[in-house]
Coordinates of C-alpha atoms and ligand atoms in Angstrom, one line a residue:
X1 CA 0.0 0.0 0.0
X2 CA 1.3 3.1 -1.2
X3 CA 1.3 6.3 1.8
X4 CA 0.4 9.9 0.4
X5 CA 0.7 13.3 1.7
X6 CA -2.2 14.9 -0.6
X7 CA -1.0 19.1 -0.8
X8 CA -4.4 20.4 -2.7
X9 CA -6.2 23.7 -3.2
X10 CA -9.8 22.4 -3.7
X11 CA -11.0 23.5 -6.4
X12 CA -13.6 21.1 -8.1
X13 CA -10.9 18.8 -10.1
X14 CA -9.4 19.2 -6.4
X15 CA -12.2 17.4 -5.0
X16 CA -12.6 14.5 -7.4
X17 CA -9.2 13.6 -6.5
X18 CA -9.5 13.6 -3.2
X19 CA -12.6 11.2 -3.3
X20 CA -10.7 9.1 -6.4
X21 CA -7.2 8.5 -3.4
X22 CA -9.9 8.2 -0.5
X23 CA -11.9 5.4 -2.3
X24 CA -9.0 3.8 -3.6
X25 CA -7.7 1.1 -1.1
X26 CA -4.0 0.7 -3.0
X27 CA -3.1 3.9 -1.1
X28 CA -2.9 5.1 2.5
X29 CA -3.8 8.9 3.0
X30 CA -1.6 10.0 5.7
X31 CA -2.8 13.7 5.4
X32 CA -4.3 17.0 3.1
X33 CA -2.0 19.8 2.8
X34 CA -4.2 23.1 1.7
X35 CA -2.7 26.1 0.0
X36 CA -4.2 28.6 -0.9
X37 CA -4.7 28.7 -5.2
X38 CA -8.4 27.7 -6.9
X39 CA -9.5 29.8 -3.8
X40 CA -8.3 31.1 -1.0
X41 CA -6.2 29.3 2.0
X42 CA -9.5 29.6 4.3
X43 CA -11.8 27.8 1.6
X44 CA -9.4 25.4 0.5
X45 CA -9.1 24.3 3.8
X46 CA -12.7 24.5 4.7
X47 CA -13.5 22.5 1.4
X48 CA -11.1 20.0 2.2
X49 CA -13.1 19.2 5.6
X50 CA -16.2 19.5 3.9
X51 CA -15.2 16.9 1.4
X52 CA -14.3 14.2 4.2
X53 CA -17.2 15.3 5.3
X54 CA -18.8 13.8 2.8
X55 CA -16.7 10.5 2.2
X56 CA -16.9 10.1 6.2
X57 CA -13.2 10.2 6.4
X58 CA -13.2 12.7 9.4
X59 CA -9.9 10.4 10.1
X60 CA -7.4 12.1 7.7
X61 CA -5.8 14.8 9.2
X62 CA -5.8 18.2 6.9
X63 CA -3.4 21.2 7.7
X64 CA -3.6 24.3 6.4
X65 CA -1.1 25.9 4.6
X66 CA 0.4 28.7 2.6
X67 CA -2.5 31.9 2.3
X68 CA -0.2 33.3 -0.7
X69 CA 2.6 32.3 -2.9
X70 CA 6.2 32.8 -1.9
X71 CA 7.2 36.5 -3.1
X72 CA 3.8 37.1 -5.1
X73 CA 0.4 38.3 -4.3
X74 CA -2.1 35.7 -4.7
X75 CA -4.0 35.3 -8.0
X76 CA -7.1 33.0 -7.3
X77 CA -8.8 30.4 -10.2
X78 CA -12.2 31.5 -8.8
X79 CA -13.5 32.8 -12.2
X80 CA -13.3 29.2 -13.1
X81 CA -13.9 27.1 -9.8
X82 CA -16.5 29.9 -8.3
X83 CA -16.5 32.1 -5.0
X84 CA -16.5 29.2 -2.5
X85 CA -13.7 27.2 -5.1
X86 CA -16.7 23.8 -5.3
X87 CA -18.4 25.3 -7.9
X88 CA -21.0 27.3 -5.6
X89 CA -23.6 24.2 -5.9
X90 CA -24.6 24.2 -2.2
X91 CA -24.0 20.6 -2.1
X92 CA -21.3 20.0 0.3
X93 CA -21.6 20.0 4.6
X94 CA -20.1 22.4 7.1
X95 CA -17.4 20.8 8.5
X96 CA -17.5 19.4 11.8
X97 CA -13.4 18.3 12.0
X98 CA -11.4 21.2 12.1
X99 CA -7.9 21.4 10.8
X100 CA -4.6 20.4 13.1
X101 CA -2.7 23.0 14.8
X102 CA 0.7 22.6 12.7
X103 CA 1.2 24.1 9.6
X104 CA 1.4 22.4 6.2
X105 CA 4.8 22.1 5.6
X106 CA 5.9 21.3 9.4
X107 CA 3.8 18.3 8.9
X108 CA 5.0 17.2 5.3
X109 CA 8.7 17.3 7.0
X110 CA 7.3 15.8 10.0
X111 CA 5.5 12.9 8.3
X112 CA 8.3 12.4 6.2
X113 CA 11.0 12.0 8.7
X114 CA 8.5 10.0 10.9
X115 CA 8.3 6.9 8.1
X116 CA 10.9 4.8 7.0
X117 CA 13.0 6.6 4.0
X118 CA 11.5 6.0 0.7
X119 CA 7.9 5.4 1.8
X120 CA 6.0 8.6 1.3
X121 CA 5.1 9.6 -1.8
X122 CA 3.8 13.3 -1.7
X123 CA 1.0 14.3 -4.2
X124 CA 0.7 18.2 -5.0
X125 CA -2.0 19.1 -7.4
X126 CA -2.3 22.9 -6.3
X127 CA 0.5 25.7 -6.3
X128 CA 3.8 24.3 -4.6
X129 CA 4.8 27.3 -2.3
X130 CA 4.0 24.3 0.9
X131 CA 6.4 21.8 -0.9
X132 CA 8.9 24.7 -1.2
X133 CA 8.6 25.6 2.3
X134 CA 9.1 22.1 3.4
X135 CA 12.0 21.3 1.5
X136 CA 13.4 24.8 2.7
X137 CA 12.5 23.7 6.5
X138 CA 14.3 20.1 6.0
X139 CA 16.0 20.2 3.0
X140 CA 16.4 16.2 3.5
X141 CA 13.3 15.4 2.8
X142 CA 13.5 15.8 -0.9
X143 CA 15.8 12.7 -1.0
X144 CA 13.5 10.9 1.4
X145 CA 10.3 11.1 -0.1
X146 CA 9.5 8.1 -2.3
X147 CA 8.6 10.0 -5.3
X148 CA 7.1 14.1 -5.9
X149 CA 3.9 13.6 -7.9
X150 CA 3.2 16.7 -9.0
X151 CA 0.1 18.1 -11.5
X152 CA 1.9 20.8 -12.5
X153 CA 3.3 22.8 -16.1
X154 CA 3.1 22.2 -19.6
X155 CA 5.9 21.4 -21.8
X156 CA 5.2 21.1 -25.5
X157 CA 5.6 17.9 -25.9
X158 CA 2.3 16.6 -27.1
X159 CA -0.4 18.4 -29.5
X160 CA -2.5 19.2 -25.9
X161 CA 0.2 21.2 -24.6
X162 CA -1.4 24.8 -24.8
X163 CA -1.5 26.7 -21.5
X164 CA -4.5 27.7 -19.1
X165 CA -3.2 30.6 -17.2
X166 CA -1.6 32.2 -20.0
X167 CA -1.1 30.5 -23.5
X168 CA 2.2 28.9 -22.7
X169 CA 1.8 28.5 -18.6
X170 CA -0.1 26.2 -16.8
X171 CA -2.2 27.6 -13.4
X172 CA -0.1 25.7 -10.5
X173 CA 2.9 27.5 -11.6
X174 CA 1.7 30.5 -12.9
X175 CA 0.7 31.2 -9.5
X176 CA 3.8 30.8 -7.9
X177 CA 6.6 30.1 -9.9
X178 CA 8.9 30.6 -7.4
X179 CA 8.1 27.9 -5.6
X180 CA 7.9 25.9 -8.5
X181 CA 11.4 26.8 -9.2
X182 CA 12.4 25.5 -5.6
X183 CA 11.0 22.3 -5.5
X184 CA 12.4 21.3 -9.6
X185 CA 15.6 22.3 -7.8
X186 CA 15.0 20.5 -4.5
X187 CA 16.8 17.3 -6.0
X188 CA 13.6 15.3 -5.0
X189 CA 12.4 12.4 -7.2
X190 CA 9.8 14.3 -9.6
X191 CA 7.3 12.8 -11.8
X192 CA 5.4 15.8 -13.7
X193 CA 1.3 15.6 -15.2
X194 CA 1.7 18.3 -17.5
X195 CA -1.2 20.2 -19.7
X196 CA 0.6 17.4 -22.4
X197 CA -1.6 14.8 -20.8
X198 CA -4.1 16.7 -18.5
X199 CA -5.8 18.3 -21.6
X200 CA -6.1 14.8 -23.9
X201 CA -10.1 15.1 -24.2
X202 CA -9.8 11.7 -23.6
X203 CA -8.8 11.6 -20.1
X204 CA -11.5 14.7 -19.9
X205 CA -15.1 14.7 -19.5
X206 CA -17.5 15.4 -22.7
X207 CA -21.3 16.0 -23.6
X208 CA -21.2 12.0 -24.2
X209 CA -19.2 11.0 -20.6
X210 CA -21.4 14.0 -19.0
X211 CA -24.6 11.7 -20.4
X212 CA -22.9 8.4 -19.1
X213 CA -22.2 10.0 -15.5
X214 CA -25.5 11.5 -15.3
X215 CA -27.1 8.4 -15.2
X216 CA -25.8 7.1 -11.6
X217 CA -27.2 8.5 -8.4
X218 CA -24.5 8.9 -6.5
X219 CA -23.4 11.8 -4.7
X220 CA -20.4 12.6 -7.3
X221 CA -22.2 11.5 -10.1
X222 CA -24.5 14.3 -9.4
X223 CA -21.7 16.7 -8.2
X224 CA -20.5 16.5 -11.6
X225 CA -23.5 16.8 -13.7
X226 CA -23.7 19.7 -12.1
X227 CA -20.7 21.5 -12.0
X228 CA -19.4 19.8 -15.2
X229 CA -22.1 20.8 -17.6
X230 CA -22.0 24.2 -17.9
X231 CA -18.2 24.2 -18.1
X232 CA -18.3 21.4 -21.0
X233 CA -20.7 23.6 -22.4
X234 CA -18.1 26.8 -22.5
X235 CA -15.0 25.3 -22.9
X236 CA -16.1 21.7 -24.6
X237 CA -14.2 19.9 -22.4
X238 CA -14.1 19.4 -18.1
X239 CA -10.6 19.0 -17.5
X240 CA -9.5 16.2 -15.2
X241 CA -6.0 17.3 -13.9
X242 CA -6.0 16.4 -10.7
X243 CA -7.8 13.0 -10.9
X244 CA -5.0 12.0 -13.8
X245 CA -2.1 13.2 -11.5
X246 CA -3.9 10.8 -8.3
X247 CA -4.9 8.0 -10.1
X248 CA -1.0 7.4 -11.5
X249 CA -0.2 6.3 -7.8
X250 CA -3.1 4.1 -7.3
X251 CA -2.4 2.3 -10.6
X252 CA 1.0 3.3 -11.7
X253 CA -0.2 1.5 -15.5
X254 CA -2.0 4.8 -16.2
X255 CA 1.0 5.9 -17.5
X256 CA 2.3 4.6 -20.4
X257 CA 5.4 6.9 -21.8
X258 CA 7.6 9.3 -20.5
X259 CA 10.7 11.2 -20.8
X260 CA 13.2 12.6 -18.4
X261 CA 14.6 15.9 -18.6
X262 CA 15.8 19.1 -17.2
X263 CA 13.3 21.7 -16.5
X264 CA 13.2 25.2 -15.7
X265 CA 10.9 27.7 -14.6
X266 CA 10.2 31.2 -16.0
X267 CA 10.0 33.3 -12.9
X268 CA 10.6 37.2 -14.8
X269 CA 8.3 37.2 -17.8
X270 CA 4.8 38.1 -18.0
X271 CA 3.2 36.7 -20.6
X272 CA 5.6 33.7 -20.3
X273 CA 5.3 33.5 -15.9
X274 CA 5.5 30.4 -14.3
X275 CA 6.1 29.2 -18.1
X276 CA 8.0 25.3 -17.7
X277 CA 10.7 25.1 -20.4
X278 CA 12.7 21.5 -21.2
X279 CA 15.8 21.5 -22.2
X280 CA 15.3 19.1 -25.3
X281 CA 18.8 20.5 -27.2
X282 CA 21.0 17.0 -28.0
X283 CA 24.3 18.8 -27.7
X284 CA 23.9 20.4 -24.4
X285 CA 24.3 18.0 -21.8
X286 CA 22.5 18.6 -18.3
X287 CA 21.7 16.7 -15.1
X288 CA 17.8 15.7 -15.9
X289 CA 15.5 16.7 -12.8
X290 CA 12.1 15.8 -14.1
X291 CA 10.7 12.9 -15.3
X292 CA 7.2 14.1 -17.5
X293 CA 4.4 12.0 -18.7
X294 CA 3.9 12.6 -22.6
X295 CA 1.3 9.7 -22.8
X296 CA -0.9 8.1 -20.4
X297 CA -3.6 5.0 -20.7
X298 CA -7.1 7.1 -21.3
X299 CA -9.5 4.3 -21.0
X300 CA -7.6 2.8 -17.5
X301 CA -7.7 6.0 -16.2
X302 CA -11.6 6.7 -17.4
X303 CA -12.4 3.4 -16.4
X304 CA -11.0 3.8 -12.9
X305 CA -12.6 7.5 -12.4
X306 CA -16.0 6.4 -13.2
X307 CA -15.2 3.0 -10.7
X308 CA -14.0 5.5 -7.8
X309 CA -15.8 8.9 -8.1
X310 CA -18.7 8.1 -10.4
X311 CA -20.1 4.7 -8.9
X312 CA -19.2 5.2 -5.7
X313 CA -21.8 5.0 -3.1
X314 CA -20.8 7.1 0.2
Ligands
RIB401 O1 -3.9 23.8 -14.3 C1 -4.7 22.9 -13.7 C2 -4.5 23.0 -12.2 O2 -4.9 24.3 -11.7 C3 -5.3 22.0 -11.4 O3 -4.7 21.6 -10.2 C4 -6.6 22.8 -11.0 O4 -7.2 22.4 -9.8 C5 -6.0 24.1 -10.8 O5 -5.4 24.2 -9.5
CA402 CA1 -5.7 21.8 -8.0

């Protein structure tokens, strides 16, 4: 059984992801990191509780994190996500768990040095200023950790790889690139789900997989229908990022190819912030720090999001 550290900032993809890890039994869920990102620090956290709300899993431990990025001011995804970061359906319970006392990154490093080396794998699917501050609390860690899992950039390396926060960046490290920056540099094992895979309109959900989904009665299934349609409406697809970047540690066939190389963060430009650049030149020889995903398995992964969100019953 695989353990997790889960560092989100749900955000509706958010959530998905956290029921696909939570209903998955291949993985322990040690604890949800919240930083602040789709929303702001005090919803993601508060939609974090509400969502183990409602998978009755007032067990796993969620800390709250960073409320802004590193050096920047905080630019939120609520435009896309809505004011409360769930979509604003109404749908999800006040918490009644509230969040531990420690912050986010004191209890990666703590959770890391308190299991055997090589054991944790750490999942972030939001921005990574909490990774950054725990690998510049215990720099140790980054050697330590199993493996850094991270939905995050967008490389050019497959005909999906357009940006979402501007046309070349993707949102996690738009939003603080810094920290992105950090944690590429951290000398952690790093495996990236790029905007290569995350927008494949296979691995997304469509009028036709909206029509499929809307048949079950579950509480996702109709979480989904709801918040899904009128974005598949706008933008034709309802990307699945963060359910992608999960379900690759609960079934590590998802993915199927990828390539290892050195990447860097633009942390000046503007139209080209947070931007992830490879170095894919043959003559110039450089230490790889990256392994990213350029093709993944679309029907596993649909097969297993339908099997752990969709179906579900809580
Ligand atoms: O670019 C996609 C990422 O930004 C996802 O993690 C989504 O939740 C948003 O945070
Ligand atoms: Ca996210």
């Amino acid at each position: 059984m695989r353990k997790v550290v889960l560092d989100t900032d749900p955000g509706i993809d958010d959530a998905l992801a956290i029921a696909l890890l939570l209903n998955s039994s291949e993985v322990e869920v040690l604890a949800i990191t919240t930083v602040a990102g789709n929303t702001t620090a005090d919803k993601t956290t508060r939609n974090a509780l509400r969502i183990l709300e409602v998978l009755k899993r007032r067990d796993v431990p969620v800390a709250r994190g960073s409320e802004k990025p590193l050096v920047r001011e905080l630019v939120t995804g609520e435009v896309y996500h809505g004011s409360d970061g769930l979509g604003d359906t109404g749908m999800f319970p006040e918490p009644t768990q509230r969040p531990v006392g420690k912050d986010a990154s004191e209890l990666i490093v703590d959770l890391v040095l308190g299991e055997p080396p090589h054991s944790v794998t750490l999942v972030a699917i939001g921005p990574l200023t909490n990774v950054a501050k725990a690998v510049l609390r215990c720099p140790e860690i980054a050697k330590r950790l199993r493996e850094v899992v991270i939905m995050g950039g967008c490389y050019g390396l497959t005909p999906y790889a357009y940006g979402n926060a501007t046309p070349v960046s993707e949102f996690n490290f738009y939003v603080d690139p810094e920290a992105a920056h950090i944690v590429l540099n951290s000398g952690a094992r790093i495996k990236l789900f790029g905007l290569d895979v995350t927008h494949n309109p296979r691995t997304a959900i469509t009028t036709e997989k909206l029509s499929e989904i809307e048949r079950y009665n579950t509480f996702f299934a109709k979480y989904i229908a709801k918040v899904a349609k009128p974005r598949v409406n706008m933008y034709m697809h309802f990307f699945l990022h963060d359910p992608l970047t999960v379900a690759s540690v609960v079934d590590d066939r998802i993915v199927q190819k990828s390539i290892t190389g050195r990447v860097y963060i633009e942390t000046h430009g503007e139209l080209t912030r947070g931007q992830s650049i490879v170095e894919r030149r043959p003559w110039i020889k450089v230490e790889p720090n990256a392994e990213i995903v350029v093709e993944v398995d679309e029907e596993r992964f649909m097969s297993l999001f339908m099997d752990r969100v969709v179906r579900v019953e809580l």
